[in-house]
GROMACS .gro file of C-alpha atoms in nm:
model
  398
    1UNK     CA    1  -1.872  12.936  -3.690
    2UNK     CA    2  -2.080  12.672  -3.724
    3UNK     CA    3  -1.883  12.360  -3.799
    4UNK     CA    4  -1.831  12.457  -3.428
    5UNK     CA    5  -2.159  12.264  -3.372
    6UNK     CA    6  -2.054  11.975  -3.535
    7UNK     CA    7  -1.771  12.001  -3.232
    8UNK     CA    8  -1.949  12.078  -2.884
    9UNK     CA    9  -2.217  11.708  -2.992
   10UNK     CA   10  -1.925  11.562  -3.101
   11UNK     CA   11  -1.742  11.686  -2.754
   12UNK     CA   12  -2.066  11.610  -2.521
   13UNK     CA   13  -2.071  11.204  -2.596
   14UNK     CA   14  -2.269  11.214  -2.862
   15UNK     CA   15  -2.113  10.999  -3.180
   16UNK     CA   16  -2.198  11.270  -3.471
   17UNK     CA   17  -2.027  11.148  -3.821
   18UNK     CA   18  -1.940  11.278  -4.071
   19UNK     CA   19  -2.154  11.154  -4.351
   20UNK     CA   20  -2.431  11.269  -4.073
   21UNK     CA   21  -2.322  11.610  -4.101
   22UNK     CA   22  -2.311  11.608  -4.462
   23UNK     CA   23  -2.664  11.515  -4.476
   24UNK     CA   24  -2.752  11.756  -4.211
   25UNK     CA   25  -2.594  12.038  -4.429
   26UNK     CA   26  -2.760  11.937  -4.735
   27UNK     CA   27  -3.132  11.865  -4.531
   28UNK     CA   28  -3.031  12.250  -4.426
   29UNK     CA   29  -2.950  12.361  -4.840
   30UNK     CA   30  -3.295  12.232  -4.924
   31UNK     CA   31  -3.441  12.459  -4.697
   32UNK     CA   32  -3.631  12.149  -4.552
   33UNK     CA   33  -3.608  12.363  -4.152
   34UNK     CA   34  -3.885  12.551  -4.290
   35UNK     CA   35  -3.651  12.913  -4.241
   36UNK     CA   36  -3.746  12.845  -3.854
   37UNK     CA   37  -3.574  12.848  -3.522
   38UNK     CA   38  -3.813  12.552  -3.477
   39UNK     CA   39  -3.791  12.359  -3.737
   40UNK     CA   40  -3.384  12.398  -3.760
   41UNK     CA   41  -3.387  12.223  -3.410
   42UNK     CA   42  -3.668  11.844  -3.520
   43UNK     CA   43  -3.375  11.871  -3.782
   44UNK     CA   44  -3.063  11.850  -3.682
   45UNK     CA   45  -3.205  11.608  -3.400
   46UNK     CA   46  -3.344  11.391  -3.648
   47UNK     CA   47  -3.083  11.327  -3.834
   48UNK     CA   48  -2.805  11.365  -3.584
   49UNK     CA   49  -2.930  11.168  -3.273
   50UNK     CA   50  -2.978  10.737  -3.332
   51UNK     CA   51  -3.180  10.741  -2.969
   52UNK     CA   52  -3.415  10.912  -2.765
   53UNK     CA   53  -3.157  10.834  -2.521
   54UNK     CA   54  -2.944  11.082  -2.606
   55UNK     CA   55  -3.204  11.362  -2.599
   56UNK     CA   56  -3.094  11.528  -2.359
   57UNK     CA   57  -2.738  11.514  -2.420
   58UNK     CA   58  -2.798  11.676  -2.747
   59UNK     CA   59  -3.059  11.980  -2.606
   60UNK     CA   60  -2.752  12.069  -2.331
   61UNK     CA   61  -2.552  12.086  -2.610
   62UNK     CA   62  -2.755  12.287  -2.863
   63UNK     CA   63  -2.884  12.589  -2.528
   64UNK     CA   64  -2.500  12.585  -2.464
   65UNK     CA   65  -2.394  12.629  -2.791
   66UNK     CA   66  -2.733  12.880  -2.963
   67UNK     CA   67  -2.743  13.061  -2.582
   68UNK     CA   68  -2.689  13.417  -2.687
   69UNK     CA   69  -2.901  13.370  -2.989
   70UNK     CA   70  -3.261  13.637  -3.021
   71UNK     CA   71  -3.508  13.424  -3.104
   72UNK     CA   72  -3.847  13.495  -3.323
   73UNK     CA   73  -4.188  13.342  -3.292
   74UNK     CA   74  -4.309  13.184  -3.652
   75UNK     CA   75  -4.644  13.350  -3.536
   76UNK     CA   76  -4.704  13.687  -3.509
   77UNK     CA   77  -4.584  13.853  -3.189
   78UNK     CA   78  -4.939  14.055  -3.207
   79UNK     CA   79  -5.142  13.792  -3.204
   80UNK     CA   80  -4.958  13.656  -2.953
   81UNK     CA   81  -5.035  13.932  -2.714
   82UNK     CA   82  -5.397  13.908  -2.766
   83UNK     CA   83  -5.410  13.586  -2.661
   84UNK     CA   84  -5.221  13.626  -2.401
   85UNK     CA   85  -5.470  13.898  -2.250
   86UNK     CA   86  -5.758  13.878  -2.377
   87UNK     CA   87  -6.007  14.127  -2.346
   88UNK     CA   88  -6.343  13.944  -2.200
   89UNK     CA   89  -6.320  13.650  -1.998
   90UNK     CA   90  -6.275  13.338  -2.209
   91UNK     CA   91  -6.544  13.125  -2.126
   92UNK     CA   92  -6.873  13.325  -2.132
   93UNK     CA   93  -7.027  13.257  -2.446
   94UNK     CA   94  -6.959  12.886  -2.628
   95UNK     CA   95  -7.213  12.692  -2.811
   96UNK     CA   96  -7.117  12.326  -2.671
   97UNK     CA   97  -7.326  12.196  -2.966
   98UNK     CA   98  -7.118  12.424  -3.172
   99UNK     CA   99  -6.827  12.269  -3.030
  100UNK     CA  100  -6.903  11.922  -3.075
  101UNK     CA  101  -6.881  11.931  -3.409
  102UNK     CA  102  -6.522  11.985  -3.413
  103UNK     CA  103  -6.491  11.651  -3.336
  104UNK     CA  104  -6.530  11.565  -3.663
  105UNK     CA  105  -6.244  11.752  -3.807
  106UNK     CA  106  -5.931  11.638  -3.970
  107UNK     CA  107  -5.564  11.715  -3.769
  108UNK     CA  108  -5.478  11.852  -4.156
  109UNK     CA  109  -5.803  11.996  -4.172
  110UNK     CA  110  -5.781  12.237  -3.890
  111UNK     CA  111  -5.365  12.288  -3.992
  112UNK     CA  112  -5.479  12.363  -4.353
  113UNK     CA  113  -5.797  12.621  -4.141
  114UNK     CA  114  -5.478  12.708  -3.898
  115UNK     CA  115  -5.286  12.823  -4.216
  116UNK     CA  116  -5.580  13.054  -4.305
  117UNK     CA  117  -5.725  13.237  -4.011
  118UNK     CA  118  -5.380  13.369  -3.995
  119UNK     CA  119  -5.376  13.499  -4.297
  120UNK     CA  120  -5.697  13.660  -4.215
  121UNK     CA  121  -5.640  13.735  -3.869
  122UNK     CA  122  -5.650  14.053  -3.844
  123UNK     CA  123  -5.788  14.142  -3.511
  124UNK     CA  124  -5.787  14.035  -3.151
  125UNK     CA  125  -6.144  13.744  -3.095
  126UNK     CA  126  -6.236  13.613  -2.817
  127UNK     CA  127  -6.561  13.380  -2.718
  128UNK     CA  128  -6.643  13.280  -3.130
  129UNK     CA  129  -6.568  13.009  -3.350
  130UNK     CA  130  -6.376  13.088  -3.663
  131UNK     CA  131  -6.104  13.312  -3.556
  132UNK     CA  132  -5.785  13.251  -3.326
  133UNK     CA  133  -5.880  13.364  -3.033
  134UNK     CA  134  -5.970  13.273  -2.619
  135UNK     CA  135  -6.253  13.052  -2.503
  136UNK     CA  136  -6.542  12.980  -2.696
  137UNK     CA  137  -6.531  12.689  -2.943
  138UNK     CA  138  -6.322  12.750  -3.212
  139UNK     CA  139  -5.982  12.517  -3.272
  140UNK     CA  140  -5.792  12.780  -3.251
  141UNK     CA  141  -5.624  12.948  -2.931
  142UNK     CA  142  -5.692  12.872  -2.597
  143UNK     CA  143  -5.880  12.860  -2.310
  144UNK     CA  144  -6.152  12.729  -2.554
  145UNK     CA  145  -6.408  12.446  -2.462
  146UNK     CA  146  -6.337  12.221  -2.847
  147UNK     CA  147  -6.307  11.907  -2.759
  148UNK     CA  148  -6.021  11.936  -3.052
  149UNK     CA  149  -5.787  12.184  -3.195
  150UNK     CA  150  -5.437  12.408  -3.220
  151UNK     CA  151  -5.365  12.590  -2.849
  152UNK     CA  152  -5.166  12.896  -2.974
  153UNK     CA  153  -5.124  13.063  -2.634
  154UNK     CA  154  -5.233  13.054  -2.299
  155UNK     CA  155  -5.131  12.769  -2.068
  156UNK     CA  156  -5.303  12.320  -2.092
  157UNK     CA  157  -5.663  12.323  -1.991
  158UNK     CA  158  -5.795  12.044  -2.078
  159UNK     CA  159  -5.506  11.923  -2.259
  160UNK     CA  160  -5.776  11.880  -2.624
  161UNK     CA  161  -5.512  12.015  -2.826
  162UNK     CA  162  -5.343  11.776  -3.126
  163UNK     CA  163  -5.027  12.076  -3.112
  164UNK     CA  164  -4.929  12.306  -2.970
  165UNK     CA  165  -4.882  12.614  -3.209
  166UNK     CA  166  -4.556  12.824  -3.210
  167UNK     CA  167  -4.471  12.556  -2.823
  168UNK     CA  168  -4.068  12.462  -2.801
  169UNK     CA  169  -3.930  12.207  -2.595
  170UNK     CA  170  -3.604  12.227  -2.580
  171UNK     CA  171  -3.594  11.965  -2.272
  172UNK     CA  172  -3.404  11.647  -2.021
  173UNK     CA  173  -3.461  11.418  -2.061
  174UNK     CA  174  -3.336  11.310  -1.743
  175UNK     CA  175  -3.541  11.535  -1.590
  176UNK     CA  176  -3.933  11.389  -1.749
  177UNK     CA  177  -3.803  11.081  -1.735
  178UNK     CA  178  -3.957  10.917  -2.061
  179UNK     CA  179  -4.116  10.608  -2.014
  180UNK     CA  180  -4.026  10.292  -2.256
  181UNK     CA  181  -4.209   9.941  -2.277
  182UNK     CA  182  -3.842   9.795  -2.173
  183UNK     CA  183  -3.881  10.040  -1.890
  184UNK     CA  184  -4.198   9.951  -1.801
  185UNK     CA  185  -4.066   9.590  -1.781
  186UNK     CA  186  -3.758   9.605  -1.617
  187UNK     CA  187  -3.937   9.823  -1.307
  188UNK     CA  188  -4.191   9.543  -1.284
  189UNK     CA  189  -3.923   9.299  -1.211
  190UNK     CA  190  -3.904   9.399  -0.940
  191UNK     CA  191  -4.172   9.198  -0.825
  192UNK     CA  192  -4.051   8.878  -0.830
  193UNK     CA  193  -4.006   8.982  -0.472
  194UNK     CA  194  -4.276   8.897  -0.370
  195UNK     CA  195  -4.225   8.492  -0.553
  196UNK     CA  196  -4.186   8.190  -0.274
  197UNK     CA  197  -3.992   7.891  -0.265
  198UNK     CA  198  -4.084   7.610  -0.322
  199UNK     CA  199  -4.116   7.263  -0.179
  200UNK     CA  200  -3.991   7.114  -0.400
  201UNK     CA  201  -3.635   6.923  -0.418
  202UNK     CA  202  -3.289   7.166  -0.424
  203UNK     CA  203  -3.250   7.161  -0.775
  204UNK     CA  204  -3.132   7.487  -0.890
  205UNK     CA  205  -2.812   7.672  -0.859
  206UNK     CA  206  -2.700   7.876  -0.578
  207UNK     CA  207  -2.424   8.117  -0.647
  208UNK     CA  208  -2.362   8.336  -0.403
  209UNK     CA  209  -2.473   7.975  -0.198
  210UNK     CA  210  -2.156   7.834  -0.407
  211UNK     CA  211  -1.934   8.128  -0.343
  212UNK     CA  212  -2.020   8.138   0.054
  213UNK     CA  213  -1.962   7.794   0.079
  214UNK     CA  214  -1.690   7.761  -0.100
  215UNK     CA  215  -1.469   8.103   0.070
  216UNK     CA  216  -1.540   7.894   0.398
  217UNK     CA  217  -1.350   7.577   0.242
  218UNK     CA  218  -1.085   7.673   0.185
  219UNK     CA  219  -1.125   7.777  -0.170
  220UNK     CA  220  -1.204   7.414  -0.258
  221UNK     CA  221  -1.514   7.430  -0.561
  222UNK     CA  222  -1.849   7.388  -0.316
  223UNK     CA  223  -2.147   7.371  -0.540
  224UNK     CA  224  -2.498   7.487  -0.343
  225UNK     CA  225  -2.868   7.448  -0.481
  226UNK     CA  226  -3.183   7.620  -0.345
  227UNK     CA  227  -3.479   7.469  -0.390
  228UNK     CA  228  -3.704   7.638  -0.765
  229UNK     CA  229  -3.883   8.025  -0.705
  230UNK     CA  230  -4.180   7.973  -0.758
  231UNK     CA  231  -4.395   8.244  -0.893
  232UNK     CA  232  -4.641   8.324  -0.667
  233UNK     CA  233  -4.745   8.776  -0.776
  234UNK     CA  234  -5.054   8.816  -0.884
  235UNK     CA  235  -5.136   9.129  -1.074
  236UNK     CA  236  -5.505   9.337  -1.081
  237UNK     CA  237  -5.487   9.631  -1.357
  238UNK     CA  238  -5.761   9.872  -1.271
  239UNK     CA  239  -5.712  10.205  -1.624
  240UNK     CA  240  -5.873  10.517  -1.705
  241UNK     CA  241  -5.972  10.457  -2.067
  242UNK     CA  242  -6.127  10.772  -2.273
  243UNK     CA  243  -6.168  11.108  -2.286
  244UNK     CA  244  -5.866  11.365  -2.077
  245UNK     CA  245  -5.669  11.037  -2.056
  246UNK     CA  246  -5.622  10.979  -2.450
  247UNK     CA  247  -5.434  11.234  -2.401
  248UNK     CA  248  -5.129  11.038  -2.239
  249UNK     CA  249  -5.242  10.714  -2.423
  250UNK     CA  250  -4.942  10.565  -2.580
  251UNK     CA  251  -4.815  10.586  -2.262
  252UNK     CA  252  -5.037  10.386  -2.090
  253UNK     CA  253  -5.057  10.113  -2.383
  254UNK     CA  254  -4.690  10.037  -2.317
  255UNK     CA  255  -4.776  10.010  -1.982
  256UNK     CA  256  -5.047   9.833  -2.064
  257UNK     CA  257  -4.805   9.607  -2.330
  258UNK     CA  258  -4.534   9.545  -2.027
  259UNK     CA  259  -4.762   9.359  -1.803
  260UNK     CA  260  -4.947   9.171  -1.984
  261UNK     CA  261  -4.626   9.060  -2.142
  262UNK     CA  262  -4.442   8.984  -1.892
  263UNK     CA  263  -4.387   8.625  -1.736
  264UNK     CA  264  -4.334   8.817  -1.373
  265UNK     CA  265  -4.693   8.725  -1.260
  266UNK     CA  266  -4.816   8.390  -1.193
  267UNK     CA  267  -5.140   8.578  -1.265
  268UNK     CA  268  -5.211   8.938  -1.375
  269UNK     CA  269  -5.667   9.072  -1.453
  270UNK     CA  270  -5.686   9.356  -1.680
  271UNK     CA  271  -6.044   9.514  -1.635
  272UNK     CA  272  -6.095   9.963  -1.687
  273UNK     CA  273  -6.350  10.253  -1.645
  274UNK     CA  274  -6.402  10.549  -1.701
  275UNK     CA  275  -6.336  10.837  -1.477
  276UNK     CA  276  -6.379  10.643  -1.205
  277UNK     CA  277  -6.406  10.338  -1.056
  278UNK     CA  278  -6.867  10.245  -1.016
  279UNK     CA  279  -7.099   9.899  -0.993
  280UNK     CA  280  -6.958   9.820  -1.345
  281UNK     CA  281  -6.615   9.764  -1.520
  282UNK     CA  282  -6.520   9.655  -1.844
  283UNK     CA  283  -6.279   9.354  -2.017
  284UNK     CA  284  -6.255   9.603  -2.323
  285UNK     CA  285  -6.020   9.936  -2.329
  286UNK     CA  286  -6.398  10.096  -2.575
  287UNK     CA  287  -6.600  10.002  -2.278
  288UNK     CA  288  -6.824   9.761  -2.432
  289UNK     CA  289  -7.151   9.670  -2.354
  290UNK     CA  290  -7.111   9.360  -2.378
  291UNK     CA  291  -6.761   9.324  -2.199
  292UNK     CA  292  -6.933   9.422  -1.858
  293UNK     CA  293  -6.863   9.295  -1.580
  294UNK     CA  294  -6.983   9.387  -1.183
  295UNK     CA  295  -6.817   9.499  -1.000
  296UNK     CA  296  -6.898   9.338  -0.682
  297UNK     CA  297  -6.813   9.029  -0.848
  298UNK     CA  298  -6.460   9.133  -0.847
  299UNK     CA  299  -6.437   9.165  -0.491
  300UNK     CA  300  -6.612   8.923  -0.398
  301UNK     CA  301  -6.372   8.676  -0.682
  302UNK     CA  302  -6.011   8.821  -0.708
  303UNK     CA  303  -5.856   8.775  -0.350
  304UNK     CA  304  -5.663   8.982  -0.097
  305UNK     CA  305  -5.320   8.920  -0.229
  306UNK     CA  306  -5.368   9.021  -0.543
  307UNK     CA  307  -5.178   9.351  -0.587
  308UNK     CA  308  -5.414   9.720  -0.671
  309UNK     CA  309  -5.203   9.868  -0.961
  310UNK     CA  310  -5.537  10.170  -1.090
  311UNK     CA  311  -5.398  10.392  -1.342
  312UNK     CA  312  -5.591  10.727  -1.400
  313UNK     CA  313  -5.508  11.103  -1.374
  314UNK     CA  314  -5.815  11.125  -1.097
  315UNK     CA  315  -5.940  11.379  -1.273
  316UNK     CA  316  -6.352  11.507  -1.307
  317UNK     CA  317  -6.616  11.653  -1.212
  318UNK     CA  318  -6.662  11.598  -0.864
  319UNK     CA  319  -7.028  11.477  -0.894
  320UNK     CA  320  -6.861  11.206  -1.090
  321UNK     CA  321  -6.692  11.000  -0.814
  322UNK     CA  322  -6.927  11.195  -0.513
  323UNK     CA  323  -7.275  11.162  -0.626
  324UNK     CA  324  -7.498  10.781  -0.682
  325UNK     CA  325  -7.760  10.894  -0.929
  326UNK     CA  326  -7.436  11.001  -1.145
  327UNK     CA  327  -7.473  10.748  -1.489
  328UNK     CA  328  -7.163  10.645  -1.637
  329UNK     CA  329  -7.145  10.337  -1.919
  330UNK     CA  330  -7.473  10.156  -1.781
  331UNK     CA  331  -7.365  10.234  -1.422
  332UNK     CA  332  -7.657  10.392  -1.223
  333UNK     CA  333  -7.693  10.279  -0.807
  334UNK     CA  334  -7.698  10.397  -0.497
  335UNK     CA  335  -7.337  10.376  -0.471
  336UNK     CA  336  -7.099  10.682  -0.464
  337UNK     CA  337  -6.764  10.678  -0.707
  338UNK     CA  338  -6.571  10.702  -0.422
  339UNK     CA  339  -6.759  10.442  -0.241
  340UNK     CA  340  -6.654  10.241  -0.502
  341UNK     CA  341  -6.218  10.307  -0.463
  342UNK     CA  342  -6.251  10.255  -0.099
  343UNK     CA  343  -6.408   9.927  -0.078
  344UNK     CA  344  -6.130   9.839  -0.343
  345UNK     CA  345  -5.875  10.026  -0.021
  346UNK     CA  346  -5.998   9.805   0.233
  347UNK     CA  347  -5.985   9.508   0.081
  348UNK     CA  348  -5.620   9.508  -0.051
  349UNK     CA  349  -5.389   9.593   0.211
  350UNK     CA  350  -5.109   9.563  -0.162
  351UNK     CA  351  -5.258   9.910  -0.358
  352UNK     CA  352  -5.102  10.167  -0.552
  353UNK     CA  353  -5.210  10.420  -0.821
  354UNK     CA  354  -5.079  10.608  -1.085
  355UNK     CA  355  -5.100  10.866  -1.235
  356UNK     CA  356  -4.922  10.977  -1.519
  357UNK     CA  357  -5.106  11.375  -1.454
  358UNK     CA  358  -4.946  11.542  -1.270
  359UNK     CA  359  -5.172  11.815  -0.998
  360UNK     CA  360  -5.404  12.071  -1.194
  361UNK     CA  361  -5.190  12.398  -1.089
  362UNK     CA  362  -5.520  12.551  -1.238
  363UNK     CA  363  -5.749  12.409  -1.003
  364UNK     CA  364  -6.166  12.360  -1.086
  365UNK     CA  365  -6.311  12.040  -1.074
  366UNK     CA  366  -5.985  11.836  -1.159
  367UNK     CA  367  -5.786  11.966  -0.901
  368UNK     CA  368  -6.069  11.888  -0.602
  369UNK     CA  369  -6.116  11.571  -0.710
  370UNK     CA  370  -5.757  11.542  -0.791
  371UNK     CA  371  -5.730  11.627  -0.423
  372UNK     CA  372  -5.978  11.354  -0.235
  373UNK     CA  373  -5.783  11.045  -0.437
  374UNK     CA  374  -5.530  11.132  -0.340
  375UNK     CA  375  -5.600  11.190   0.008
  376UNK     CA  376  -5.667  10.810   0.029
  377UNK     CA  377  -5.501  10.681  -0.222
  378UNK     CA  378  -5.040  10.616  -0.240
  379UNK     CA  379  -5.005  10.806  -0.545
  380UNK     CA  380  -4.690  10.801  -0.781
  381UNK     CA  381  -4.669  11.009  -1.128
  382UNK     CA  382  -4.573  10.754  -1.467
  383UNK     CA  383  -4.183  10.842  -1.408
  384UNK     CA  384  -3.893  10.583  -1.402
  385UNK     CA  385  -3.843  10.692  -1.077
  386UNK     CA  386  -4.178  10.699  -0.953
  387UNK     CA  387  -4.299  10.329  -1.111
  388UNK     CA  388  -3.987  10.215  -0.906
  389UNK     CA  389  -4.097  10.329  -0.612
  390UNK     CA  390  -4.448  10.228  -0.651
  391UNK     CA  391  -4.367   9.822  -0.665
  392UNK     CA  392  -4.151   9.904  -0.347
  393UNK     CA  393  -4.460   9.979  -0.213
  394UNK     CA  394  -4.658   9.695  -0.281
  395UNK     CA  395  -4.452   9.486  -0.161
  396UNK     CA  396  -4.485   9.591   0.163
  397UNK     CA  397  -4.852   9.634   0.370
  398UNK     CA  398  -4.941   9.945   0.406
   0.00000   0.00000   0.00000
């Protein structure tokens, strides 16, 4: 019966060899799947799939073969029921000072403590600091205020969890369009269309022109040359750093590397901010004071011919966007963040906002600031399709 899975994978386009299949059988015999269905899925994928590009094929075949299997959670169902139906409102009682202490716990410590709690816990807990529950400052559960931990049940809120217990993601990567450095680089090649023809001698071989002229010349070869293309693309990249953006650090790192290594730009200027652009931005993602640059200097000295790309999740406490008294990394003046954003929008005719996050479905503060910024800026998700759309937008005046 299990051998049928091997043939299904092959039939769905996965080049699984007999050696790889035997390696999987050996790994299962050694118990490397952890006696869980989720562990079995990841073990199969790690042994049998050679490239991330084939993840969607594998997931489709996996779901097709095991669609009738009754799944059981590795976590106690009673615990999951508690967490989905808390008896008290999450967040009614919490100690933020106590919550901040969790920042110093390592992932290994939290994982070890989590296994201990699963053995000890016998009843529902909410709003505390020790047990698996909702609200409060515990590093286990959901809807709480700990800066790090393991989410159990519920929905992702502030996205601070480094792990989601019991979560299964057998997904289609074609819908997700996970981006890597190469995909970013390929997308940025579209900006070559900004390049202009240099006023120099015609020394560059024109393939299309040669074919056209040769055809018009009854098939007799007529070579055509054109003026070389001069790189005129100038990019101003502004990136949100820290806080909720840590959740997307790998994707943003790939974006930065793709842009910085690209040879398609005449000039590239990169600055960092936290949550919103204020009177100071930074040349370093750690936003050290020594790397600070006056935002007004950028607006005065970086010309409007630059194509501006702002990267951020547009989620913050409303006062950070709307109030002039907000203080961030040494920046405090009479100009609110939204005004700084508008100044960029007014100066630069080619400007887009790349957002790694969807609109927060839980509403509240983060949804409010997201909506305000989305209303004023052409905002695109960081997927392959939306990135290409954003770059096309940069090629035309708004």
